Every structure is written in structure tokens, then in C-alpha cells.
Amino acid sequence: MFNTAFMRGVQTYEFIKMNGWQSFFREAVYHDRRAFIFEKDLREIKDPGDLLMQCGAEMVHITRDAVERKRYTYRFRNRYLKALHYLEKGYSGFGVVKANEIVGEMWYCTDTGGKSGPRHRDLPWLRLTLAPDEVYAFDWFVIPEQRRNNLAGIFQNSALHYLRTKGFTKAYAYVWADNTPALWTTRSIMKWKEVRAEKMNRFLITRTH
Amino acid sequence: MEQAIKAFIQKDLMTNNNRDTLQDTDNLIERGIIDSLGIVKLLTYLEKKFDVHIGDDELLPTNFETIETLAAFIRNKQNKTGKKETRDAFYVQPRL
């Protein structure tokens, strides 16, 4: 409990520092905020080849050992703490690394969660039940300086292709309707298929739908 | 309208190297012209210039595929709201 609270504190501090108080309150308090749920047939994913390498990057698995040993650097401390948190929950993640720095991440889980067993807390409000060969992808993040030249798209493609090679056939994700760049990328560039929209309410740490 | 949109895209979304090659029928998404940051700039321009509001339900590749389809989309929105094409928007509706 303490570690989670510390992580949330760091996350809040760094978010406000980067985006300001107004953006923080917009993320912390909302009513009927709409999210679009998307699915991606992983069988459509083509092998990205060495596209990431051409961007001067490589994709890595984010492992507990690598994070605890600080094998890679993180620009934001909250991302490092979140990685530890997700790994503790048994979720799996990919990172895109440039010059030994994690500049982007993608996390995923199955319906049974990870080693600890609980489902991801998003699945109930998204009304998603995953088949054994399906994953829920969440917390896509790329540091602001790297959000050009389609690095995010190439990374996402590489990660999804890897999941395809491991036998997964479908991925689900959600994007907030007001997150225009992410919505555009998901719909138009990465061509995920829209499943439906859901609404969510939030007051600080309390969420309802 | 097509010329205005094209001029904006060439000036603000494209680099010097390739802006002269832009055609009205080019696929703006496949050419990588409208990326995740470009779409925000483009939406801000379109809403201010043509006095329309583009909802997230309308943020579809079919509406933004080419300069021609984009202009048709904007004209359709203007016709629905009864607004005329304006060269200079003096009053800007805040994006809620």
C-alpha cells in the first residue's frame, strides 16, 4: 500500500510539473468521460523487420531484474515506479530503448491478470472478457521528445507482432475520446477497429461507470 | 477551400523537401503527412478557418484521406449548420 501511494505521489507531482494543474484536475475529476474501445486482429500485423533499428531504437522486454538493477534509465521516475508496480501485479511490458534509455513502453495482460491472478481493473468498466488468446494492452507511453517520425507506431507494430508470434490473436485497448493524437493514431494510422464507446466517472481515486 | 487547406498543409505539416509534390488526391495518412501531432494542428486550423466544430466521432480516416475529401467534409458540415465558407474567421468558437 505504501509503495503504491508513493508511486501515485510521484506520478502526480511529475504530471503537474509537465502538464500543469488544469490538466491534472481534468484527469483526476470527470463525469461521463467517453472512451473508445478498440480491437486489433494480430493476424493482420506484418513483420516490421528492422524498422526500429532504422530509428536507432530497439525493443526490449521489461523484466523485474532489468528494472530493479536499473539496466535502463527512465526519463520520469513515475514511469520507473509504475514498471515495478506492473511487474509486481504480474503484467508484462515492452520498452523501446534509445541510448540505453526507455523512451516508450507498452504493457499487456490476459484476462487472468498475471501471477497474482486478478483481472486488470479496466476490464470490468470496459466490459471486456478476454479469450485465452487475447490480450488487453494498456498504458502506451512515449516520451514527448520521441513522438514524431512514427516511432510510436513502429514500436506498437513490433510489440503486437511479437505477441502474434507467441500465439495471441487479438488485442484490446481503449483511448479517451478527448485524446486527439492517440485517437487519430489508433484509428487512422494503426488502423485498430472501433468496438464501442463507454463512459467513466472519476473523482480522484474513486472510479465509477 | 482546397487551395487554402493545401497551402496550410504544405506550410505547417510538410517539410521543404516534399511539399511541392503534394496533390489534391494524395493520401495524406499513408504519406505520413497527418501524424499524431499534425492532426491537432490541422483540426485547430480547420475549426478556426472554416468556423466548424469537428467531433471525435468525425475524426475518421475517410474524412481526412485527401485534400479533396477533407474539403468535401468541411463543406458538408457548413451546409448542415447553414454557415458559409469564410476566408477570415473573426469570431472563434472555443473548443469545449
Coordinates of C-alpha atoms in Angstrom, one line a residue:
Chain A
M1 CA 0.0 0.0 0.0
F2 CA 2.8 2.4 0.9
N3 CA 4.7 1.8 -2.3
T4 CA 1.5 2.4 -4.4
A5 CA 0.8 5.6 -2.6
F6 CA 4.4 6.7 -3.1
M7 CA 4.2 5.9 -6.8
R8 CA 0.9 7.9 -7.1
G9 CA 2.5 10.8 -5.3
V10 CA 5.5 10.8 -7.7
Q11 CA 3.1 10.4 -10.7
T12 CA 1.0 13.3 -9.6
Y13 CA 4.0 15.6 -9.0
E14 CA 5.6 14.8 -12.3
F15 CA 2.3 15.1 -14.2
I16 CA 1.6 18.5 -12.7
K17 CA 5.2 19.6 -13.4
M18 CA 4.8 18.6 -17.1
N19 CA 1.2 19.5 -17.8
G20 CA 0.0 21.9 -15.1
W21 CA -2.7 21.8 -12.5
Q22 CA -5.6 22.3 -15.0
S23 CA -4.6 19.1 -16.9
F24 CA -4.2 17.3 -13.6
F25 CA -7.7 18.1 -12.5
R26 CA -9.0 17.2 -15.9
E27 CA -7.5 13.8 -15.5
A28 CA -8.5 13.4 -11.8
V29 CA -12.1 14.6 -11.8
Y30 CA -14.5 13.9 -14.7
H31 CA -18.1 12.9 -15.3
D32 CA -19.2 10.8 -18.3
R33 CA -15.8 11.0 -19.9
R34 CA -16.0 8.9 -23.1
A35 CA -13.6 6.2 -24.1
F36 CA -13.4 4.3 -27.3
I37 CA -12.6 0.7 -27.1
F38 CA -10.6 -0.8 -29.9
E39 CA -9.6 -4.2 -31.0
K40 CA -6.7 -5.3 -33.3
D41 CA -6.6 -8.6 -35.2
L42 CA -3.0 -9.5 -34.6
R43 CA -3.1 -11.8 -37.7
E44 CA -3.1 -8.6 -39.8
I45 CA 0.2 -7.4 -38.3
K46 CA 3.2 -7.7 -40.7
D47 CA 6.7 -8.3 -39.6
P48 CA 8.2 -4.9 -39.0
G49 CA 11.7 -6.2 -39.8
D50 CA 14.4 -3.8 -38.7
L51 CA 12.3 -0.6 -38.8
L52 CA 13.0 0.1 -35.1
M53 CA 16.7 -0.3 -35.7
Q54 CA 16.5 2.2 -38.5
C55 CA 15.1 4.6 -35.9
G56 CA 18.1 4.0 -33.7
A57 CA 16.0 2.0 -31.3
E58 CA 15.4 -1.5 -30.1
M59 CA 12.5 -3.2 -28.4
V60 CA 13.1 -5.0 -25.1
H61 CA 11.1 -6.9 -22.6
I62 CA 10.8 -5.0 -19.3
T63 CA 11.7 -7.5 -16.7
R64 CA 11.8 -7.1 -12.9
D65 CA 15.5 -7.8 -12.9
A66 CA 16.3 -5.2 -15.6
V67 CA 14.2 -2.6 -13.7
E68 CA 15.5 -3.3 -10.2
R69 CA 19.1 -3.4 -11.5
K70 CA 18.3 -0.1 -13.4
R71 CA 19.6 -1.7 -16.6
Y72 CA 17.9 1.1 -18.5
T73 CA 17.4 4.7 -17.4
Y74 CA 13.9 6.3 -17.2
R75 CA 13.3 10.0 -18.0
F76 CA 10.5 10.1 -15.5
R77 CA 10.7 8.5 -12.0
N78 CA 7.0 7.7 -12.1
R79 CA 7.4 5.5 -15.1
Y80 CA 10.1 3.6 -13.3
L81 CA 7.9 3.1 -10.3
K82 CA 5.0 2.1 -12.5
A83 CA 7.1 -0.5 -14.1
L84 CA 7.9 -2.0 -10.8
H85 CA 4.2 -1.8 -9.8
Y86 CA 3.0 -3.5 -13.0
L87 CA 5.6 -6.2 -12.7
E88 CA 4.5 -6.9 -9.2
K89 CA 1.0 -7.4 -10.5
G90 CA 2.3 -9.9 -13.0
Y91 CA 1.7 -7.8 -16.1
S92 CA 4.1 -7.9 -19.0
G93 CA 5.7 -5.0 -20.8
F94 CA 7.8 -3.9 -23.7
G95 CA 10.1 -1.0 -23.8
V96 CA 11.6 0.9 -26.7
V97 CA 15.2 1.8 -25.9
K98 CA 17.4 4.5 -27.3
A99 CA 20.9 5.1 -26.0
N100 CA 20.1 2.9 -23.0
E101 CA 17.0 5.0 -22.1
I102 CA 13.5 3.6 -22.1
V103 CA 11.7 6.2 -24.3
G104 CA 8.5 4.3 -24.7
E105 CA 6.5 1.5 -23.1
M106 CA 3.6 -0.8 -23.7
W107 CA 2.0 -3.1 -21.1
Y108 CA -0.3 -6.0 -21.6
C109 CA -2.1 -8.7 -19.7
T110 CA -4.5 -11.6 -20.2
D111 CA -7.9 -11.9 -18.5
T112 CA -6.5 -13.7 -15.6
G113 CA -4.0 -10.9 -15.0
G114 CA -0.6 -12.1 -14.0
K115 CA 0.8 -14.2 -11.4
S116 CA -1.4 -12.7 -8.8
G117 CA -4.5 -13.6 -10.7
P118 CA -6.7 -10.5 -10.5
R119 CA -8.1 -9.1 -13.6
H120 CA -6.9 -5.7 -14.7
R121 CA -9.2 -3.2 -13.1
D122 CA -10.1 -1.7 -16.5
L123 CA -11.7 -4.8 -17.9
P124 CA -14.9 -4.6 -15.9
W125 CA -15.7 -1.0 -16.8
L126 CA -14.7 -1.6 -20.4
R127 CA -17.0 -4.7 -20.3
L128 CA -14.2 -6.8 -21.8
T129 CA -13.8 -10.5 -21.3
L130 CA -10.7 -11.9 -23.0
A131 CA -10.4 -15.3 -24.6
P132 CA -7.2 -17.2 -23.7
D133 CA -5.5 -16.0 -26.9
E134 CA -6.4 -12.3 -26.4
V135 CA -4.6 -9.6 -24.5
Y136 CA -5.5 -6.2 -23.1
A137 CA -2.9 -3.6 -24.0
F138 CA -2.6 -0.6 -21.7
D139 CA -0.5 2.4 -20.7
W140 CA 1.1 3.1 -24.0
F141 CA 3.6 5.8 -23.4
V142 CA 6.3 7.6 -25.4
I143 CA 8.3 10.5 -24.0
P144 CA 7.3 13.8 -25.7
E145 CA 10.6 14.3 -27.5
Q146 CA 10.2 11.0 -29.4
R147 CA 6.6 11.5 -30.5
R148 CA 7.5 12.1 -34.1
N149 CA 8.6 10.1 -37.2
N150 CA 6.1 7.4 -36.3
L151 CA 8.4 5.8 -33.6
A152 CA 5.3 5.0 -31.5
G153 CA 3.6 3.3 -34.5
I154 CA 6.7 1.2 -35.3
F155 CA 7.1 0.3 -31.7
Q156 CA 3.5 -0.7 -31.3
N157 CA 3.7 -2.8 -34.5
S158 CA 6.8 -4.5 -33.3
A159 CA 5.2 -5.3 -29.9
L160 CA 2.0 -6.6 -31.4
H161 CA 3.9 -8.7 -33.9
Y162 CA 5.8 -10.3 -31.1
L163 CA 2.6 -11.1 -29.3
R164 CA 1.3 -12.7 -32.6
T165 CA 4.4 -14.9 -32.7
K166 CA 3.5 -16.0 -29.2
G167 CA 0.1 -17.2 -30.3
F168 CA -2.1 -14.3 -29.4
T169 CA -4.7 -13.4 -32.0
K170 CA -6.3 -10.2 -30.7
A171 CA -5.5 -7.2 -28.6
Y172 CA -7.9 -4.7 -27.0
A173 CA -7.2 -1.2 -25.8
Y174 CA -9.0 2.0 -25.0
V175 CA -8.4 5.6 -25.9
W176 CA -10.1 8.6 -24.3
A177 CA -12.2 10.5 -26.9
D178 CA -10.6 13.8 -25.9
N179 CA -7.1 12.4 -26.5
T180 CA -7.0 13.6 -30.1
P181 CA -3.4 12.5 -31.0
A182 CA -3.9 9.0 -29.6
L183 CA -7.4 8.6 -31.1
W184 CA -6.1 9.6 -34.5
T185 CA -3.1 7.3 -34.3
T186 CA -5.2 4.3 -33.1
R187 CA -8.0 4.8 -35.7
S188 CA -6.2 6.1 -38.7
I189 CA -2.5 5.2 -38.6
M190 CA -2.5 1.9 -36.7
K191 CA -6.0 1.0 -38.0
W192 CA -7.4 -0.5 -34.9
K193 CA -11.1 -1.4 -35.2
E194 CA -13.5 0.5 -33.0
V195 CA -15.7 -1.8 -30.9
R196 CA -17.8 0.6 -28.9
A197 CA -17.7 3.6 -26.5
E198 CA -18.0 3.5 -22.8
K199 CA -18.3 6.3 -20.2
M200 CA -16.5 6.7 -17.0
N201 CA -16.7 8.9 -13.9
R202 CA -13.8 9.7 -11.7
F203 CA -13.3 11.7 -8.5
L204 CA -9.6 11.5 -7.6
I205 CA -9.0 7.8 -6.8
T206 CA -12.7 6.7 -7.0
R207 CA -13.9 5.5 -10.3
T208 CA -17.5 4.6 -11.3
H209 CA -19.1 3.7 -14.6
Chain B
M1 CA -11.2 25.8 -49.9
E2 CA -9.0 23.1 -51.4
Q3 CA -6.3 25.7 -52.1
A4 CA -6.4 27.1 -48.6
I5 CA -6.2 23.6 -47.0
K6 CA -3.4 22.6 -49.3
A7 CA -1.5 25.8 -48.5
F8 CA -1.8 25.2 -44.8
I9 CA -0.7 21.5 -45.1
Q10 CA 2.3 22.4 -47.2
K11 CA 3.4 25.2 -44.8
D12 CA 2.7 23.7 -41.5
L13 CA 2.7 19.9 -41.8
M14 CA 5.3 19.2 -44.5
T15 CA 9.0 19.7 -44.8
N16 CA 10.7 21.7 -47.5
N17 CA 11.8 18.5 -49.3
N18 CA 8.5 17.2 -50.2
R19 CA 5.9 20.0 -50.0
D20 CA 6.0 20.7 -53.8
T21 CA 4.9 17.2 -54.6
L22 CA 1.5 17.4 -52.8
Q23 CA -1.5 16.7 -54.9
D24 CA -5.2 17.1 -54.0
T25 CA -5.7 13.4 -54.4
D26 CA -2.7 12.2 -52.4
N27 CA -3.5 10.0 -49.4
L28 CA -2.4 12.3 -46.5
I29 CA -2.4 9.5 -44.0
E30 CA -0.4 7.0 -46.0
R31 CA 2.1 9.7 -46.9
G32 CA 2.6 10.3 -43.2
I33 CA 1.6 14.0 -43.6
I34 CA -1.1 13.9 -40.9
D35 CA 0.6 12.3 -37.9
S36 CA -0.5 12.4 -34.2
L37 CA 0.8 15.9 -33.8
G38 CA -0.2 17.1 -37.2
I39 CA -3.9 16.2 -36.7
V40 CA -4.1 18.6 -33.7
K41 CA -2.6 21.5 -35.8
L42 CA -4.9 20.6 -38.7
L43 CA -8.1 20.5 -36.5
T44 CA -7.2 23.8 -34.9
Y45 CA -6.8 25.4 -38.3
L46 CA -9.9 23.9 -39.9
E47 CA -12.2 24.8 -36.9
K48 CA -10.8 28.4 -36.8
K49 CA -10.6 29.0 -40.6
F50 CA -14.0 27.5 -41.5
D51 CA -15.9 28.0 -38.3
V52 CA -16.9 24.4 -37.8
H53 CA -16.6 22.0 -34.9
I54 CA -15.2 18.6 -35.6
G55 CA -16.2 16.0 -33.1
D56 CA -14.2 13.0 -32.0
D57 CA -16.8 10.8 -33.8
E58 CA -15.8 12.5 -37.0
L59 CA -12.1 12.0 -36.6
L60 CA -12.1 9.3 -39.2
P61 CA -9.6 8.4 -41.9
T62 CA -12.3 8.7 -44.5
N63 CA -12.9 12.3 -43.7
F64 CA -9.2 13.2 -43.8
E65 CA -7.9 10.9 -46.6
T66 CA -7.2 13.5 -49.2
I67 CA -7.4 17.3 -49.6
E68 CA -10.5 16.7 -51.8
T69 CA -12.3 14.5 -49.2
L70 CA -11.3 16.9 -46.5
A71 CA -12.8 19.9 -48.3
A72 CA -16.0 17.9 -49.1
F73 CA -16.3 17.0 -45.4
I74 CA -15.9 20.6 -44.3
R75 CA -18.4 21.9 -46.9
N76 CA -20.9 19.2 -45.8
K77 CA -20.6 20.4 -42.2
Q78 CA -21.0 24.0 -43.2
N79 CA -24.1 23.2 -45.2
K80 CA -25.6 21.4 -42.3
T81 CA -25.1 24.3 -40.0
G82 CA -26.0 26.9 -42.6
K83 CA -22.7 28.6 -42.4
K84 CA -20.9 29.9 -45.4
E85 CA -17.3 29.5 -46.3
T86 CA -15.3 32.3 -44.8
R87 CA -11.9 33.5 -45.7
D88 CA -11.2 35.2 -42.4
A89 CA -12.9 33.9 -39.2
F90 CA -13.1 36.9 -36.9
Y91 CA -15.1 35.0 -34.2
V92 CA -13.7 31.8 -33.0
Q93 CA -15.9 29.4 -31.0
P94 CA -13.9 27.9 -28.2
R95 CA -13.3 24.2 -28.4
L96 CA -15.2 22.8 -25.4

